[in-house]
Amino acid sequence: QHSVRPRVKEWSLDYGYSKSATPDSYPRRTYVAGPTGGFLFDAMATIRSHLDYICKESLQGFKVVLHNPAELPNMERHFRVPLNSAVYVGVKPRVTTVSETLKDYDPKGRKCYFADERPLAFFKDYTQNNCLQECQSNYTLRMCKCLGFYMPKNENDSICGLGSLNCLQNSRVDYLKLDSDKCSCLPTCSALEYDLEISLTDWDWHRAFTALRAVGLRDFVQLFENVHLSRLVVYYKDIQFLN
């Protein structure tokens, strides 16, 4: 009998992996620096007939967000992977921690929250970004009576249609000006952020497929004649994290 391995969640923003965590614990981790030990997405295919140059910005390709496991992706902080390109992303994590001796101080005095000090309605873990997303969701619901499909929401909350698009877009800026102070979204006392070094090169994969056709793999090549391909590689630059 084949058994499915359960997803073991052995990680927290404040304490990292527990002592009982195994190499397969979730979130997955690597023990090797450089592209060999990184994440390779090869290849992301885009069908040519699906491209729409009337869409916003007329830019084609993929948006990628790198975030820690405690947060939902914030699409405002994305980088792009263009069509027919290879993007290599070297990651240098920065870990910020605060001594437990400061836990007796008021959060406003130390200017940060420990993970168990500020519960959120829609998120298991408190982070400043999660708090701001929840704050925006609450503000948008009050102003627009609906929410974007990508926002945290309750089961009975309505999803905004085209008629609420302007209100939805305005709320993304207005809540920061009018409502964010009420939310008091202080940073976390333990923070995990990423510095990225991105290198991009044109990927002339058509030449490789021409060679495959020459050696008789025509049926395989025909599957890719009407697509664009992109490659993404994400890896740690060093084994050690910066504290």
JSON list of C-alpha atoms in Angstrom, two decimals:
[
{"chain": "A", "resi": 1, "resn": "GLN", "atom": "CA", "xyz": [0.00, 0.00, 0.00]},
{"chain": "A", "resi": 2, "resn": "HIS", "atom": "CA", "xyz": [1.16, 3.51, -0.80]},
{"chain": "A", "resi": 3, "resn": "SER", "atom": "CA", "xyz": [0.77, 6.04, 2.02]},
{"chain": "A", "resi": 4, "resn": "VAL", "atom": "CA", "xyz": [0.81, 9.81, 1.62]},
{"chain": "A", "resi": 5, "resn": "ARG", "atom": "CA", "xyz": [3.34, 11.55, 3.85]},
{"chain": "A", "resi": 6, "resn": "PRO", "atom": "CA", "xyz": [1.61, 14.12, 6.08]},
{"chain": "A", "resi": 7, "resn": "ARG", "atom": "CA", "xyz": [2.63, 17.76, 5.95]},
{"chain": "A", "resi": 8, "resn": "VAL", "atom": "CA", "xyz": [4.47, 18.39, 9.22]},
{"chain": "A", "resi": 9, "resn": "LYS", "atom": "CA", "xyz": [4.37, 22.03, 10.25]},
{"chain": "A", "resi": 10, "resn": "GLU", "atom": "CA", "xyz": [7.43, 22.48, 12.44]},
{"chain": "A", "resi": 11, "resn": "TRP", "atom": "CA", "xyz": [8.24, 26.16, 11.96]},
{"chain": "A", "resi": 12, "resn": "SER", "atom": "CA", "xyz": [7.39, 29.49, 13.58]},
{"chain": "A", "resi": 13, "resn": "LEU", "atom": "CA", "xyz": [8.53, 33.04, 12.95]},
{"chain": "A", "resi": 14, "resn": "ASP", "atom": "CA", "xyz": [9.76, 33.49, 16.52]},
{"chain": "A", "resi": 15, "resn": "TYR", "atom": "CA", "xyz": [11.60, 30.17, 16.96]},
{"chain": "A", "resi": 16, "resn": "GLY", "atom": "CA", "xyz": [12.25, 28.75, 13.49]},
{"chain": "A", "resi": 17, "resn": "TYR", "atom": "CA", "xyz": [12.24, 24.94, 13.22]},
{"chain": "A", "resi": 18, "resn": "SER", "atom": "CA", "xyz": [11.57, 22.89, 16.34]},
{"chain": "A", "resi": 19, "resn": "LYS", "atom": "CA", "xyz": [14.07, 20.29, 17.57]},
{"chain": "A", "resi": 20, "resn": "SER", "atom": "CA", "xyz": [11.73, 17.53, 16.42]},
{"chain": "A", "resi": 21, "resn": "ALA", "atom": "CA", "xyz": [11.64, 18.83, 12.84]},
{"chain": "A", "resi": 22, "resn": "THR", "atom": "CA", "xyz": [12.84, 16.42, 10.17]},
{"chain": "A", "resi": 23, "resn": "PRO", "atom": "CA", "xyz": [14.49, 17.29, 6.83]},
{"chain": "A", "resi": 24, "resn": "ASP", "atom": "CA", "xyz": [11.06, 16.86, 5.21]},
{"chain": "A", "resi": 25, "resn": "SER", "atom": "CA", "xyz": [9.22, 19.14, 7.65]},
{"chain": "A", "resi": 26, "resn": "TYR", "atom": "CA", "xyz": [7.11, 21.92, 6.21]},
{"chain": "A", "resi": 27, "resn": "PRO", "atom": "CA", "xyz": [8.15, 24.54, 5.15]},
{"chain": "A", "resi": 28, "resn": "ARG", "atom": "CA", "xyz": [10.69, 22.63, 3.07]},
{"chain": "A", "resi": 29, "resn": "ARG", "atom": "CA", "xyz": [14.33, 23.69, 3.40]},
{"chain": "A", "resi": 30, "resn": "THR", "atom": "CA", "xyz": [17.61, 23.20, 1.60]},
{"chain": "A", "resi": 31, "resn": "TYR", "atom": "CA", "xyz": [21.04, 22.49, 3.02]},
{"chain": "A", "resi": 32, "resn": "VAL", "atom": "CA", "xyz": [23.02, 23.57, -0.04]},
{"chain": "A", "resi": 33, "resn": "ALA", "atom": "CA", "xyz": [23.77, 27.10, -1.24]},
{"chain": "A", "resi": 34, "resn": "GLY", "atom": "CA", "xyz": [23.76, 28.02, -4.92]},
{"chain": "A", "resi": 35, "resn": "PRO", "atom": "CA", "xyz": [21.52, 27.01, -7.84]},
{"chain": "A", "resi": 36, "resn": "THR", "atom": "CA", "xyz": [22.18, 23.28, -7.27]},
{"chain": "A", "resi": 37, "resn": "GLY", "atom": "CA", "xyz": [20.30, 23.36, -3.97]},
{"chain": "A", "resi": 38, "resn": "GLY", "atom": "CA", "xyz": [17.71, 25.88, -5.07]},
{"chain": "A", "resi": 39, "resn": "PHE", "atom": "CA", "xyz": [14.21, 25.83, -6.51]},
{"chain": "A", "resi": 40, "resn": "LEU", "atom": "CA", "xyz": [14.06, 25.30, -10.28]},
{"chain": "A", "resi": 41, "resn": "PHE", "atom": "CA", "xyz": [10.85, 26.02, -12.18]},
{"chain": "A", "resi": 42, "resn": "ASP", "atom": "CA", "xyz": [11.58, 24.81, -15.68]},
{"chain": "A", "resi": 43, "resn": "ALA", "atom": "CA", "xyz": [9.71, 25.67, -17.69]},
{"chain": "A", "resi": 44, "resn": "MET", "atom": "CA", "xyz": [6.73, 27.99, -17.31]},
{"chain": "A", "resi": 45, "resn": "ALA", "atom": "CA", "xyz": [4.74, 27.77, -20.53]},
{"chain": "A", "resi": 46, "resn": "THR", "atom": "CA", "xyz": [2.55, 30.52, -21.96]},
{"chain": "A", "resi": 47, "resn": "ILE", "atom": "CA", "xyz": [0.35, 29.75, -24.96]},
{"chain": "A", "resi": 48, "resn": "ARG", "atom": "CA", "xyz": [0.73, 32.47, -27.57]},
{"chain": "A", "resi": 49, "resn": "SER", "atom": "CA", "xyz": [-3.00, 32.70, -28.27]},
{"chain": "A", "resi": 50, "resn": "HIS", "atom": "CA", "xyz": [-3.61, 33.50, -24.57]},
{"chain": "A", "resi": 51, "resn": "LEU", "atom": "CA", "xyz": [-1.58, 36.72, -24.65]},
{"chain": "A", "resi": 52, "resn": "ASP", "atom": "CA", "xyz": [-3.62, 39.92, -24.44]},
{"chain": "A", "resi": 53, "resn": "TYR", "atom": "CA", "xyz": [-1.79, 43.17, -25.12]},
{"chain": "A", "resi": 54, "resn": "ILE", "atom": "CA", "xyz": [-4.84, 45.26, -24.21]},
{"chain": "A", "resi": 55, "resn": "CYS", "atom": "CA", "xyz": [-4.52, 44.20, -20.57]},
{"chain": "A", "resi": 56, "resn": "LYS", "atom": "CA", "xyz": [-3.05, 46.57, -18.00]},
{"chain": "A", "resi": 57, "resn": "GLU", "atom": "CA", "xyz": [0.54, 47.67, -18.82]},
{"chain": "A", "resi": 58, "resn": "SER", "atom": "CA", "xyz": [0.65, 45.33, -21.86]},
{"chain": "A", "resi": 59, "resn": "LEU", "atom": "CA", "xyz": [3.50, 43.49, -20.14]},
{"chain": "A", "resi": 60, "resn": "GLN", "atom": "CA", "xyz": [3.68, 39.75, -20.68]},
{"chain": "A", "resi": 61, "resn": "GLY", "atom": "CA", "xyz": [5.21, 37.19, -18.37]},
{"chain": "A", "resi": 62, "resn": "PHE", "atom": "CA", "xyz": [4.90, 36.21, -14.73]},
{"chain": "A", "resi": 63, "resn": "LYS", "atom": "CA", "xyz": [4.85, 38.08, -11.42]},
{"chain": "A", "resi": 64, "resn": "VAL", "atom": "CA", "xyz": [6.76, 36.41, -8.57]},
{"chain": "A", "resi": 65, "resn": "VAL", "atom": "CA", "xyz": [6.60, 37.28, -4.86]},
{"chain": "A", "resi": 66, "resn": "LEU", "atom": "CA", "xyz": [9.13, 36.01, -2.33]},
{"chain": "A", "resi": 67, "resn": "HIS", "atom": "CA", "xyz": [7.78, 35.99, 1.24]},
{"chain": "A", "resi": 68, "resn": "ASN", "atom": "CA", "xyz": [8.29, 34.17, 4.52]},
{"chain": "A", "resi": 69, "resn": "PRO", "atom": "CA", "xyz": [6.01, 31.19, 5.35]},
{"chain": "A", "resi": 70, "resn": "ALA", "atom": "CA", "xyz": [3.99, 33.16, 7.92]},
{"chain": "A", "resi": 71, "resn": "GLU", "atom": "CA", "xyz": [2.71, 35.69, 5.36]},
{"chain": "A", "resi": 72, "resn": "LEU", "atom": "CA", "xyz": [0.44, 35.75, 2.37]},
{"chain": "A", "resi": 73, "resn": "PRO", "atom": "CA", "xyz": [2.15, 37.08, -0.76]},
{"chain": "A", "resi": 74, "resn": "ASN", "atom": "CA", "xyz": [1.96, 40.84, -1.21]},
{"chain": "A", "resi": 75, "resn": "MET", "atom": "CA", "xyz": [1.70, 41.44, -4.96]},
{"chain": "A", "resi": 76, "resn": "GLU", "atom": "CA", "xyz": [2.91, 45.02, -4.55]},
{"chain": "A", "resi": 77, "resn": "ARG", "atom": "CA", "xyz": [6.40, 43.58, -3.89]},
{"chain": "A", "resi": 78, "resn": "HIS", "atom": "CA", "xyz": [6.81, 41.40, -6.95]},
{"chain": "A", "resi": 79, "resn": "PHE", "atom": "CA", "xyz": [9.51, 40.95, -9.54]},
{"chain": "A", "resi": 80, "resn": "ARG", "atom": "CA", "xyz": [8.90, 39.82, -13.10]},
{"chain": "A", "resi": 81, "resn": "VAL", "atom": "CA", "xyz": [9.89, 36.79, -15.14]},
{"chain": "A", "resi": 82, "resn": "PRO", "atom": "CA", "xyz": [9.52, 37.79, -18.83]},
{"chain": "A", "resi": 83, "resn": "LEU", "atom": "CA", "xyz": [8.67, 35.44, -21.66]},
{"chain": "A", "resi": 84, "resn": "ASN", "atom": "CA", "xyz": [11.54, 33.51, -23.27]},
{"chain": "A", "resi": 85, "resn": "SER", "atom": "CA", "xyz": [13.85, 34.50, -20.42]},
{"chain": "A", "resi": 86, "resn": "ALA", "atom": "CA", "xyz": [15.75, 32.80, -17.62]},
{"chain": "A", "resi": 87, "resn": "VAL", "atom": "CA", "xyz": [15.72, 34.57, -14.25]},
{"chain": "A", "resi": 88, "resn": "TYR", "atom": "CA", "xyz": [18.13, 33.55, -11.46]},
{"chain": "A", "resi": 89, "resn": "VAL", "atom": "CA", "xyz": [17.38, 34.94, -8.00]},
{"chain": "A", "resi": 90, "resn": "GLY", "atom": "CA", "xyz": [20.06, 34.85, -5.30]},
{"chain": "A", "resi": 91, "resn": "VAL", "atom": "CA", "xyz": [18.48, 35.20, -1.84]},
{"chain": "A", "resi": 92, "resn": "LYS", "atom": "CA", "xyz": [20.16, 36.58, 1.29]},
{"chain": "A", "resi": 93, "resn": "PRO", "atom": "CA", "xyz": [17.79, 36.24, 4.29]},
{"chain": "A", "resi": 94, "resn": "ARG", "atom": "CA", "xyz": [17.90, 38.79, 7.12]},
{"chain": "A", "resi": 95, "resn": "VAL", "atom": "CA", "xyz": [16.66, 37.64, 10.51]},
{"chain": "A", "resi": 96, "resn": "THR", "atom": "CA", "xyz": [15.86, 40.28, 13.16]},
{"chain": "A", "resi": 97, "resn": "THR", "atom": "CA", "xyz": [15.18, 39.20, 16.74]},
{"chain": "A", "resi": 98, "resn": "VAL", "atom": "CA", "xyz": [14.50, 40.93, 20.06]},
{"chain": "A", "resi": 99, "resn": "SER", "atom": "CA", "xyz": [15.55, 39.59, 23.46]},
{"chain": "A", "resi": 100, "resn": "GLU", "atom": "CA", "xyz": [12.83, 37.79, 25.44]},
{"chain": "A", "resi": 101, "resn": "THR", "atom": "CA", "xyz": [13.74, 40.04, 28.39]},
{"chain": "A", "resi": 102, "resn": "LEU", "atom": "CA", "xyz": [11.87, 42.85, 26.62]},
{"chain": "A", "resi": 103, "resn": "LYS", "atom": "CA", "xyz": [8.62, 40.92, 26.73]},
{"chain": "A", "resi": 104, "resn": "ASP", "atom": "CA", "xyz": [7.60, 42.69, 29.94]},
{"chain": "A", "resi": 105, "resn": "TYR", "atom": "CA", "xyz": [7.72, 46.06, 28.16]},
{"chain": "A", "resi": 106, "resn": "ASP", "atom": "CA", "xyz": [4.66, 47.53, 26.50]},
{"chain": "A", "resi": 107, "resn": "PRO", "atom": "CA", "xyz": [4.63, 46.78, 22.72]},
{"chain": "A", "resi": 108, "resn": "LYS", "atom": "CA", "xyz": [4.37, 50.49, 21.91]},
{"chain": "A", "resi": 109, "resn": "GLY", "atom": "CA", "xyz": [7.48, 51.11, 24.00]},
{"chain": "A", "resi": 110, "resn": "ARG", "atom": "CA", "xyz": [9.58, 48.43, 22.31]},
{"chain": "A", "resi": 111, "resn": "LYS", "atom": "CA", "xyz": [7.83, 49.20, 18.99]},
{"chain": "A", "resi": 112, "resn": "CYS", "atom": "CA", "xyz": [7.15, 45.59, 18.04]},
{"chain": "A", "resi": 113, "resn": "TYR", "atom": "CA", "xyz": [4.87, 42.63, 18.80]},
{"chain": "A", "resi": 114, "resn": "PHE", "atom": "CA", "xyz": [5.82, 39.11, 19.77]},
{"chain": "A", "resi": 115, "resn": "ALA", "atom": "CA", "xyz": [3.86, 36.50, 17.81]},
{"chain": "A", "resi": 116, "resn": "ASP", "atom": "CA", "xyz": [1.47, 35.67, 20.66]},
{"chain": "A", "resi": 117, "resn": "GLU", "atom": "CA", "xyz": [0.71, 39.29, 21.63]},
{"chain": "A", "resi": 118, "resn": "ARG", "atom": "CA", "xyz": [-1.48, 40.36, 18.74]},
{"chain": "A", "resi": 119, "resn": "PRO", "atom": "CA", "xyz": [-4.04, 37.83, 17.46]},
{"chain": "A", "resi": 120, "resn": "LEU", "atom": "CA", "xyz": [-5.51, 38.43, 14.02]},
{"chain": "A", "resi": 121, "resn": "ALA", "atom": "CA", "xyz": [-8.90, 37.35, 12.73]},
{"chain": "A", "resi": 122, "resn": "PHE", "atom": "CA", "xyz": [-7.80, 35.94, 9.37]},
{"chain": "A", "resi": 123, "resn": "PHE", "atom": "CA", "xyz": [-4.21, 34.84, 10.00]},
{"chain": "A", "resi": 124, "resn": "LYS", "atom": "CA", "xyz": [-2.66, 32.26, 12.28]},
{"chain": "A", "resi": 125, "resn": "ASP", "atom": "CA", "xyz": [0.59, 34.22, 12.67]},
{"chain": "A", "resi": 126, "resn": "TYR", "atom": "CA", "xyz": [0.97, 37.93, 13.31]},
{"chain": "A", "resi": 127, "resn": "THR", "atom": "CA", "xyz": [3.24, 39.87, 10.97]},
{"chain": "A", "resi": 128, "resn": "GLN", "atom": "CA", "xyz": [3.10, 43.52, 10.03]},
{"chain": "A", "resi": 129, "resn": "ASN", "atom": "CA", "xyz": [2.14, 42.63, 6.47]},
{"chain": "A", "resi": 130, "resn": "ASN", "atom": "CA", "xyz": [-0.64, 40.26, 7.61]},
{"chain": "A", "resi": 131, "resn": "CYS", "atom": "CA", "xyz": [-1.97, 42.95, 9.94]},
{"chain": "A", "resi": 132, "resn": "LEU", "atom": "CA", "xyz": [-1.99, 45.55, 7.14]},
{"chain": "A", "resi": 133, "resn": "GLN", "atom": "CA", "xyz": [-3.77, 43.16, 4.79]},
{"chain": "A", "resi": 134, "resn": "GLU", "atom": "CA", "xyz": [-6.43, 42.50, 7.42]},
{"chain": "A", "resi": 135, "resn": "CYS", "atom": "CA", "xyz": [-6.71, 46.25, 8.08]},
{"chain": "A", "resi": 136, "resn": "GLN", "atom": "CA", "xyz": [-7.18, 46.94, 4.37]},
{"chain": "A", "resi": 137, "resn": "SER", "atom": "CA", "xyz": [-9.79, 44.19, 4.11]},
{"chain": "A", "resi": 138, "resn": "ASN", "atom": "CA", "xyz": [-11.82, 45.61, 7.00]},
{"chain": "A", "resi": 139, "resn": "TYR", "atom": "CA", "xyz": [-11.59, 49.16, 5.61]},
{"chain": "A", "resi": 140, "resn": "THR", "atom": "CA", "xyz": [-12.60, 48.04, 2.10]},
{"chain": "A", "resi": 141, "resn": "LEU", "atom": "CA", "xyz": [-15.60, 46.14, 3.43]},
{"chain": "A", "resi": 142, "resn": "ARG", "atom": "CA", "xyz": [-16.80, 49.25, 5.30]},
{"chain": "A", "resi": 143, "resn": "MET", "atom": "CA", "xyz": [-16.33, 51.58, 2.33]},
{"chain": "A", "resi": 144, "resn": "CYS", "atom": "CA", "xyz": [-17.28, 49.35, -0.61]},
{"chain": "A", "resi": 145, "resn": "LYS", "atom": "CA", "xyz": [-19.57, 46.76, 1.03]},
{"chain": "A", "resi": 146, "resn": "CYS", "atom": "CA", "xyz": [-17.56, 44.08, -0.74]},
{"chain": "A", "resi": 147, "resn": "LEU", "atom": "CA", "xyz": [-14.00, 42.70, -0.99]},
{"chain": "A", "resi": 148, "resn": "GLY", "atom": "CA", "xyz": [-11.52, 41.84, -3.73]},
{"chain": "A", "resi": 149, "resn": "PHE", "atom": "CA", "xyz": [-11.33, 38.11, -4.41]},
{"chain": "A", "resi": 150, "resn": "TYR", "atom": "CA", "xyz": [-7.70, 38.13, -3.21]},
{"chain": "A", "resi": 151, "resn": "MET", "atom": "CA", "xyz": [-8.47, 39.71, 0.18]},
{"chain": "A", "resi": 152, "resn": "PRO", "atom": "CA", "xyz": [-8.96, 37.81, 3.45]},
{"chain": "A", "resi": 153, "resn": "LYS", "atom": "CA", "xyz": [-12.68, 37.51, 4.13]},
{"chain": "A", "resi": 154, "resn": "ASN", "atom": "CA", "xyz": [-15.42, 35.74, 6.00]},
{"chain": "A", "resi": 155, "resn": "GLU", "atom": "CA", "xyz": [-17.57, 33.16, 4.26]},
{"chain": "A", "resi": 156, "resn": "ASN", "atom": "CA", "xyz": [-20.54, 35.51, 3.85]},
{"chain": "A", "resi": 157, "resn": "ASP", "atom": "CA", "xyz": [-18.60, 38.59, 2.61]},
{"chain": "A", "resi": 158, "resn": "SER", "atom": "CA", "xyz": [-19.42, 39.66, -0.96]},
{"chain": "A", "resi": 159, "resn": "ILE", "atom": "CA", "xyz": [-16.81, 39.76, -3.71]},
{"chain": "A", "resi": 160, "resn": "CYS", "atom": "CA", "xyz": [-16.60, 43.06, -5.60]},
{"chain": "A", "resi": 161, "resn": "GLY", "atom": "CA", "xyz": [-17.78, 43.20, -9.20]},
{"chain": "A", "resi": 162, "resn": "LEU", "atom": "CA", "xyz": [-16.83, 45.63, -11.97]},
{"chain": "A", "resi": 163, "resn": "GLY", "atom": "CA", "xyz": [-19.12, 48.31, -10.57]},
{"chain": "A", "resi": 164, "resn": "SER", "atom": "CA", "xyz": [-17.04, 48.48, -7.39]},
{"chain": "A", "resi": 165, "resn": "LEU", "atom": "CA", "xyz": [-13.66, 48.51, -9.15]},
{"chain": "A", "resi": 166, "resn": "ASN", "atom": "CA", "xyz": [-12.93, 52.21, -8.52]},
{"chain": "A", "resi": 167, "resn": "CYS", "atom": "CA", "xyz": [-13.86, 51.93, -4.85]},
{"chain": "A", "resi": 168, "resn": "LEU", "atom": "CA", "xyz": [-11.69, 48.82, -4.54]},
{"chain": "A", "resi": 169, "resn": "GLN", "atom": "CA", "xyz": [-8.70, 50.54, -6.13]},
{"chain": "A", "resi": 170, "resn": "ASN", "atom": "CA", "xyz": [-9.09, 53.70, -4.04]},
{"chain": "A", "resi": 171, "resn": "SER", "atom": "CA", "xyz": [-9.29, 51.69, -0.84]},
{"chain": "A", "resi": 172, "resn": "ARG", "atom": "CA", "xyz": [-5.79, 50.31, -1.43]},
{"chain": "A", "resi": 173, "resn": "VAL", "atom": "CA", "xyz": [-4.38, 53.80, -0.85]},
{"chain": "A", "resi": 174, "resn": "ASP", "atom": "CA", "xyz": [-7.00, 55.41, 1.35]},
{"chain": "A", "resi": 175, "resn": "TYR", "atom": "CA", "xyz": [-6.77, 52.91, 4.18]},
{"chain": "A", "resi": 176, "resn": "LEU", "atom": "CA", "xyz": [-3.09, 53.77, 4.66]},
{"chain": "A", "resi": 177, "resn": "LYS", "atom": "CA", "xyz": [-3.95, 57.47, 4.93]},
{"chain": "A", "resi": 178, "resn": "LEU", "atom": "CA", "xyz": [-7.15, 57.19, 6.95]},
{"chain": "A", "resi": 179, "resn": "ASP", "atom": "CA", "xyz": [-7.21, 53.90, 8.82]},
{"chain": "A", "resi": 180, "resn": "SER", "atom": "CA", "xyz": [-3.77, 52.33, 9.33]},
{"chain": "A", "resi": 181, "resn": "ASP", "atom": "CA", "xyz": [-3.04, 54.24, 12.57]},
{"chain": "A", "resi": 182, "resn": "LYS", "atom": "CA", "xyz": [-6.16, 52.72, 14.13]},
{"chain": "A", "resi": 183, "resn": "CYS", "atom": "CA", "xyz": [-4.88, 49.25, 13.25]},
{"chain": "A", "resi": 184, "resn": "SER", "atom": "CA", "xyz": [-1.56, 49.81, 15.04]},
{"chain": "A", "resi": 185, "resn": "CYS", "atom": "CA", "xyz": [0.28, 47.33, 12.82]},
{"chain": "A", "resi": 186, "resn": "LEU", "atom": "CA", "xyz": [3.68, 47.39, 14.52]},
{"chain": "A", "resi": 187, "resn": "PRO", "atom": "CA", "xyz": [6.50, 45.21, 13.13]},
{"chain": "A", "resi": 188, "resn": "THR", "atom": "CA", "xyz": [7.09, 41.76, 14.58]},
{"chain": "A", "resi": 189, "resn": "CYS", "atom": "CA", "xyz": [9.87, 41.44, 17.16]},
{"chain": "A", "resi": 190, "resn": "SER", "atom": "CA", "xyz": [11.15, 38.53, 15.07]},
{"chain": "A", "resi": 191, "resn": "ALA", "atom": "CA", "xyz": [11.32, 39.42, 11.39]},
{"chain": "A", "resi": 192, "resn": "LEU", "atom": "CA", "xyz": [12.44, 37.43, 8.35]},
{"chain": "A", "resi": 193, "resn": "GLU", "atom": "CA", "xyz": [13.11, 39.43, 5.22]},
{"chain": "A", "resi": 194, "resn": "TYR", "atom": "CA", "xyz": [14.93, 38.73, 1.97]},
{"chain": "A", "resi": 195, "resn": "ASP", "atom": "CA", "xyz": [17.48, 40.71, -0.02]},
{"chain": "A", "resi": 196, "resn": "LEU", "atom": "CA", "xyz": [17.41, 39.64, -3.67]},
{"chain": "A", "resi": 197, "resn": "GLU", "atom": "CA", "xyz": [20.02, 39.72, -6.41]},
{"chain": "A", "resi": 198, "resn": "ILE", "atom": "CA", "xyz": [18.29, 39.11, -9.72]},
{"chain": "A", "resi": 199, "resn": "SER", "atom": "CA", "xyz": [19.99, 38.20, -12.96]},
{"chain": "A", "resi": 200, "resn": "LEU", "atom": "CA", "xyz": [18.06, 37.95, -16.23]},
{"chain": "A", "resi": 201, "resn": "THR", "atom": "CA", "xyz": [19.11, 36.60, -19.58]},
{"chain": "A", "resi": 202, "resn": "ASP", "atom": "CA", "xyz": [17.35, 35.87, -22.86]},
{"chain": "A", "resi": 203, "resn": "TRP", "atom": "CA", "xyz": [16.58, 32.16, -23.19]},
{"chain": "A", "resi": 204, "resn": "ASP", "atom": "CA", "xyz": [16.91, 31.06, -26.81]},
{"chain": "A", "resi": 205, "resn": "TRP", "atom": "CA", "xyz": [15.30, 27.69, -26.19]},
{"chain": "A", "resi": 206, "resn": "HIS", "atom": "CA", "xyz": [14.13, 27.55, -29.82]},
{"chain": "A", "resi": 207, "resn": "ARG", "atom": "CA", "xyz": [17.66, 26.59, -30.92]},
{"chain": "A", "resi": 208, "resn": "ALA", "atom": "CA", "xyz": [17.65, 23.59, -28.59]},
{"chain": "A", "resi": 209, "resn": "PHE", "atom": "CA", "xyz": [14.30, 22.48, -30.00]},
{"chain": "A", "resi": 210, "resn": "THR", "atom": "CA", "xyz": [15.64, 22.86, -33.52]},
{"chain": "A", "resi": 211, "resn": "ALA", "atom": "CA", "xyz": [18.40, 20.44, -32.56]},
{"chain": "A", "resi": 212, "resn": "LEU", "atom": "CA", "xyz": [15.82, 18.01, -31.12]},
{"chain": "A", "resi": 213, "resn": "ARG", "atom": "CA", "xyz": [13.86, 18.14, -34.36]},
{"chain": "A", "resi": 214, "resn": "ALA", "atom": "CA", "xyz": [17.06, 17.37, -36.27]},
{"chain": "A", "resi": 215, "resn": "VAL", "atom": "CA", "xyz": [17.57, 14.15, -34.29]},
{"chain": "A", "resi": 216, "resn": "GLY", "atom": "CA", "xyz": [14.03, 12.96, -34.94]},
{"chain": "A", "resi": 217, "resn": "LEU", "atom": "CA", "xyz": [12.02, 14.18, -31.92]},
{"chain": "A", "resi": 218, "resn": "ARG", "atom": "CA", "xyz": [9.56, 16.10, -34.07]},
{"chain": "A", "resi": 219, "resn": "ASP", "atom": "CA", "xyz": [6.39, 15.00, -32.21]},
{"chain": "A", "resi": 220, "resn": "PHE", "atom": "CA", "xyz": [7.86, 16.23, -28.92]},
{"chain": "A", "resi": 221, "resn": "VAL", "atom": "CA", "xyz": [8.92, 19.55, -30.44]},
{"chain": "A", "resi": 222, "resn": "GLN", "atom": "CA", "xyz": [5.50, 20.21, -31.99]},
{"chain": "A", "resi": 223, "resn": "LEU", "atom": "CA", "xyz": [3.99, 20.44, -28.50]},
{"chain": "A", "resi": 224, "resn": "PHE", "atom": "CA", "xyz": [6.00, 23.63, -27.92]},
{"chain": "A", "resi": 225, "resn": "GLU", "atom": "CA", "xyz": [5.75, 25.36, -31.29]},
{"chain": "A", "resi": 226, "resn": "ASN", "atom": "CA", "xyz": [2.94, 27.69, -30.13]},
{"chain": "A", "resi": 227, "resn": "VAL", "atom": "CA", "xyz": [4.20, 28.60, -26.68]},
{"chain": "A", "resi": 228, "resn": "HIS", "atom": "CA", "xyz": [6.64, 30.87, -24.89]},
{"chain": "A", "resi": 229, "resn": "LEU", "atom": "CA", "xyz": [8.84, 29.36, -22.18]},
{"chain": "A", "resi": 230, "resn": "SER", "atom": "CA", "xyz": [10.32, 30.99, -19.08]},
{"chain": "A", "resi": 231, "resn": "ARG", "atom": "CA", "xyz": [12.69, 29.64, -16.44]},
{"chain": "A", "resi": 232, "resn": "LEU", "atom": "CA", "xyz": [12.95, 30.65, -12.77]},
{"chain": "A", "resi": 233, "resn": "VAL", "atom": "CA", "xyz": [15.70, 29.57, -10.35]},
{"chain": "A", "resi": 234, "resn": "VAL", "atom": "CA", "xyz": [15.65, 30.72, -6.71]},
{"chain": "A", "resi": 235, "resn": "TYR", "atom": "CA", "xyz": [18.53, 29.83, -4.38]},
{"chain": "A", "resi": 236, "resn": "TYR", "atom": "CA", "xyz": [20.33, 30.89, -1.22]},
{"chain": "A", "resi": 237, "resn": "LYS", "atom": "CA", "xyz": [23.59, 32.73, -1.84]},
{"chain": "A", "resi": 238, "resn": "ASP", "atom": "CA", "xyz": [25.04, 31.55, 1.48]},
{"chain": "A", "resi": 239, "resn": "ILE", "atom": "CA", "xyz": [24.22, 28.84, 4.01]},
{"chain": "A", "resi": 240, "resn": "GLN", "atom": "CA", "xyz": [24.43, 31.30, 6.94]},
{"chain": "A", "resi": 241, "resn": "PHE", "atom": "CA", "xyz": [21.62, 33.78, 7.54]},
{"chain": "A", "resi": 242, "resn": "LEU", "atom": "CA", "xyz": [22.34, 37.40, 8.45]},
{"chain": "A", "resi": 243, "resn": "ASN", "atom": "CA", "xyz": [21.19, 38.28, 11.99]}
]
